Amino acid sequence: MMGRGAGGGRGASSGSGADASIGGVAPAVDGGEAVAPAVAPAVAPAVEFVGVSFAYPDGTQALDGVNLRIEPGERVAIVGQNGSGKSTLVRHLNGLLRPTAGRVLLDGRDIRDVHVAKLAALVGLAFQNPDRQLFGGRVAAELEFGPRNLGVRGSELAECVKSALAAVGLQDEAETNPYDMGYSRRKLLAIASVLAMRTPILILDEPTTGQDARGVARVRGVVRATVAAGRTAIAVSHDMRFVAECFGRVVVMRGGRVVLDGTPGEVFAERHWSELQAAHLEPPLPAVVGARLGLGSTPTDAALVERLKSNA
Amino acid sequence: MDSRPGDPIDGVPDYVTRRSTGFYRALNPATKLAVAALEVVAVFIVPGWPGPGAVFVALAVTALASRTTRALILIGLAASPLVISIMVVNLFLVPGAADPIFRLGPLAPTVTGLGVGLLTSARLLVFSSAVALAYVTTPVDDLLADMSRRGLGRRGVFVVGAAVQMVPRTLERAGEIMDAQRARGMDTEGHIWRRARGLVPLAGPMVFGALTEVEERTMALEARAFTAPGRQTLLRVPADTGLDRLLRWLAALALVAIVALRVSGRIG
Ligand SMILES: Nc1ncnc2c1ncn2[C@@H]1O[C@H](COP(=O)(O)OP(=O)(O)OP(=O)(O)O)[C@@H](O)[C@H]1O
Ligand SMILES: [Mg+2]
């Protein structure tokens, strides 16, 4: 539903994976005024933070030497208490913030000189607060904004909009005014408006806050479909159940540093609980139950049930 | 209860009742407003350089002593586009000026224009610094508490508070909205008309956000008994000393004197 055609998507000549450029962004880096941002590659670029530190103008040290590498097609959840630097970190990926020290690399290339508008073709970021993002008078117009900026037109644009709406279950709302929708659906709309850009890297900042079970299921579907299409999915979240069930890798942040990094099974294992507690995080319930029953690390319901069955 | 204003109150955290301290900062908000009003009037009513000159000296001394120089310089820099355009317009376009500094084709900057431009710029900068100094040395809480102590109704206080706090909030919100659109590929680095077009996506969330915020704030206030009858207890009471009263009287007298001199034609 959300896959890019194997033919490589948007019509213009595509920078293949072998290309040394960052997903075809290179012409713009070289100073030429690119008419439309080039096509994003079918394979997501690898993401790398090298010793990244960042201080806000008021002096707040939000990141403190982050080293992190994310491979193409990974699904990574970033967790940590309020103010630990999660949002700040992901904003470095599309150039909204630039490191005060260290480097951010996409496919090995420093993105320091790449404009935000160009990076937008590679990295889609749905913001924490949908009210700061939505502006269209119609849902459809809202969804067209991103892909249009990337040079998508005509039937391809319509297809982007349609599939993104379907992905979050808003297919019947194309003509609705976003301001007439409740918070949870505006949030889904904000996610869809980024999905419509079909970027090889998708970042969702707190996608499940305010969502009921059905909304959470939609978000899970989005994450799953994203990685199924060979793209990278990164989510910032406080929802440990969502994190454990939906992501292959969990990165725990505290005070602007990465303090834990591993599979949900590793990160939520009992031996890390004190570290989690220090980061004001609670392991998901099945992990706690599993540990109490001496079953080892069982971060999800499914893992717990399986362990119980095999032990019975 | 026997406590005096500004004393610690049981169960109320220290930062609520703590008073502002430090040179100029410790003055009552009303005093700082009176001084700022005098400065603004002096800048615009006293003809020629003495007005902005004198106020500049007063501001410089106060800013140094209250350690606000940096903030004022930043505000001055923010006004620089305006200053530049004032200079350009006056240099070339002051009507009736016939004393060109040099001629380059149709361009003929004049001495008169230079003078007018410099004076206008100085007035603008000193005026904004005077207002800014009062702003940066006065926590909004102090201003509001003082107004309500002086009998301005709660609704009045709410309106003033909302208006004063609107500025930084609006700037912050505009920045974030701009970021959200840039993240979706909006080009803010291209041609002028492109950038202008880029402003459209800002308008909706700005207005909508501001409206919902005010609505939510109003409801939050209702929920905390904002409209309950009876007098409110002020937890934070800015000091108002003899020095404050003296300064306010002096500022008022000076203000009246300047206006009187000007109206009677003794200056200017
Ligand atoms: N615009 C800003 N100016 C100054 N400081 C900021 C700004 N934005 C965030 N901060 C500070 O930077 C630190 C990291 O903030 P960040 O928003 O990245 O945290 P977070 O992990 O996303 O938190 P949350 O879970 O609340 O979203 C915090 O101390 C925060 O107060
Ligand atoms: Mg955040």
PDB file of C-alpha atoms in Angstrom, chain A residues 33-35 91 94-96 115-118 120 123-125 127 129 131-135 142 145-146 149-150 179 186 193-194 197, chain B residues 169 172-173 176-191 194 197 200-206 208-209 212-213:
ATOM      1  CA  GLU A  33      19.892  25.684  -7.918  1.00  0.00           C
ATOM      2  CA  ALA A  34      18.047  22.393  -8.251  1.00  0.00           C
ATOM      3  CA  VAL A  35      14.636  22.986  -9.777  1.00  0.00           C
ATOM      4  CA  ARG A  91      15.585  17.312  14.394  1.00  0.00           C
ATOM      5  CA  ASN A  94      16.634  16.835   8.548  1.00  0.00           C
ATOM      6  CA  GLY A  95      18.830  19.796   9.333  1.00  0.00           C
ATOM      7  CA  LEU A  96      16.321  21.768  11.400  1.00  0.00           C
ATOM      8  CA  HIS A 115      19.509  22.582   3.002  1.00  0.00           C
ATOM      9  CA  VAL A 116      16.485  21.488   4.999  1.00  0.00           C
ATOM     10  CA  ALA A 117      14.328  21.662   1.876  1.00  0.00           C
ATOM     11  CA  LYS A 118      16.613  19.132   0.186  1.00  0.00           C
ATOM     12  CA  ALA A 120      13.055  16.821   3.290  1.00  0.00           C
ATOM     13  CA  VAL A 123      13.777  12.430   5.915  1.00  0.00           C
ATOM     14  CA  GLY A 124      10.113  12.901   6.775  1.00  0.00           C
ATOM     15  CA  LEU A 125       9.497  14.165  10.298  1.00  0.00           C
ATOM     16  CA  PHE A 127       6.108  16.733  14.712  1.00  0.00           C
ATOM     17  CA  ASN A 129       2.297  18.760  18.091  1.00  0.00           C
ATOM     18  CA  ASP A 131      -1.349  22.040  15.651  1.00  0.00           C
ATOM     19  CA  ARG A 132       2.046  23.463  14.783  1.00  0.00           C
ATOM     20  CA  GLN A 133       2.110  21.635  11.505  1.00  0.00           C
ATOM     21  CA  LEU A 134      -1.336  21.582   9.906  1.00  0.00           C
ATOM     22  CA  PHE A 135      -2.494  24.624   7.967  1.00  0.00           C
ATOM     23  CA  GLU A 142      -2.654  19.383   3.655  1.00  0.00           C
ATOM     24  CA  PHE A 145       1.808  20.169   0.455  1.00  0.00           C
ATOM     25  CA  GLY A 146       4.841  17.971   1.148  1.00  0.00           C
ATOM     26  CA  ASN A 149       7.297  20.681  -2.534  1.00  0.00           C
ATOM     27  CA  LEU A 150       9.293  17.661  -3.665  1.00  0.00           C
ATOM     28  CA  TYR A 179      -9.667  22.094  12.270  1.00  0.00           C
ATOM     29  CA  ARG A 186      -5.349  15.642  13.554  1.00  0.00           C
ATOM     30  CA  SER A 193       0.982  14.441   5.609  1.00  0.00           C
ATOM     31  CA  VAL A 194       4.552  13.245   6.095  1.00  0.00           C
ATOM     32  CA  MET A 197       6.143  12.409   0.907  1.00  0.00           C
TER      33      MET A 197
ATOM     34  CA  ARG B 169       4.881  32.837  22.768  1.00  0.00           C
ATOM     35  CA  GLU B 172       8.250  30.654  19.621  1.00  0.00           C
ATOM     36  CA  ARG B 173       5.178  29.271  17.898  1.00  0.00           C
ATOM     37  CA  GLU B 176       8.119  25.883  15.351  1.00  0.00           C
ATOM     38  CA  ILE B 177       5.476  26.188  12.623  1.00  0.00           C
ATOM     39  CA  MET B 178       8.129  27.383  10.217  1.00  0.00           C
ATOM     40  CA  ASP B 179      10.250  24.349  11.123  1.00  0.00           C
ATOM     41  CA  ALA B 180       7.343  21.975  10.550  1.00  0.00           C
ATOM     42  CA  GLN B 181       6.809  23.352   7.042  1.00  0.00           C
ATOM     43  CA  ARG B 182      10.509  23.342   6.240  1.00  0.00           C
ATOM     44  CA  ALA B 183      10.567  19.701   7.290  1.00  0.00           C
ATOM     45  CA  ARG B 184       8.000  19.122   4.578  1.00  0.00           C
ATOM     46  CA  GLY B 185      10.205  20.660   1.956  1.00  0.00           C
ATOM     47  CA  MET B 186       9.036  24.268   2.041  1.00  0.00           C
ATOM     48  CA  ASP B 187      11.846  26.253   0.496  1.00  0.00           C
ATOM     49  CA  THR B 188      12.810  29.172   2.675  1.00  0.00           C
ATOM     50  CA  GLU B 189      16.128  29.665   1.007  1.00  0.00           C
ATOM     51  CA  GLY B 190      15.014  30.316  -2.562  1.00  0.00           C
ATOM     52  CA  HIS B 191      13.753  33.407  -4.349  1.00  0.00           C
ATOM     53  CA  ARG B 194       9.024  31.734  -3.048  1.00  0.00           C
ATOM     54  CA  ARG B 197       4.574  32.196  -0.677  1.00  0.00           C
ATOM     55  CA  VAL B 200       0.930  31.287   3.708  1.00  0.00           C
ATOM     56  CA  PRO B 201       1.275  27.985   5.581  1.00  0.00           C
ATOM     57  CA  LEU B 202       2.144  29.956   8.688  1.00  0.00           C
ATOM     58  CA  ALA B 203      -1.043  31.996   8.882  1.00  0.00           C
ATOM     59  CA  GLY B 204      -3.482  29.185   9.649  1.00  0.00           C
ATOM     60  CA  PRO B 205      -1.724  27.554  12.601  1.00  0.00           C
ATOM     61  CA  MET B 206      -0.699  30.966  13.955  1.00  0.00           C
ATOM     62  CA  PHE B 208      -5.813  29.001  15.139  1.00  0.00           C
ATOM     63  CA  GLY B 209      -3.137  28.298  17.721  1.00  0.00           C
ATOM     64  CA  THR B 212      -7.251  27.982  21.076  1.00  0.00           C
ATOM     65  CA  GLU B 213      -4.551  29.030  23.467  1.00  0.00           C
TER      66      GLU B 213
END
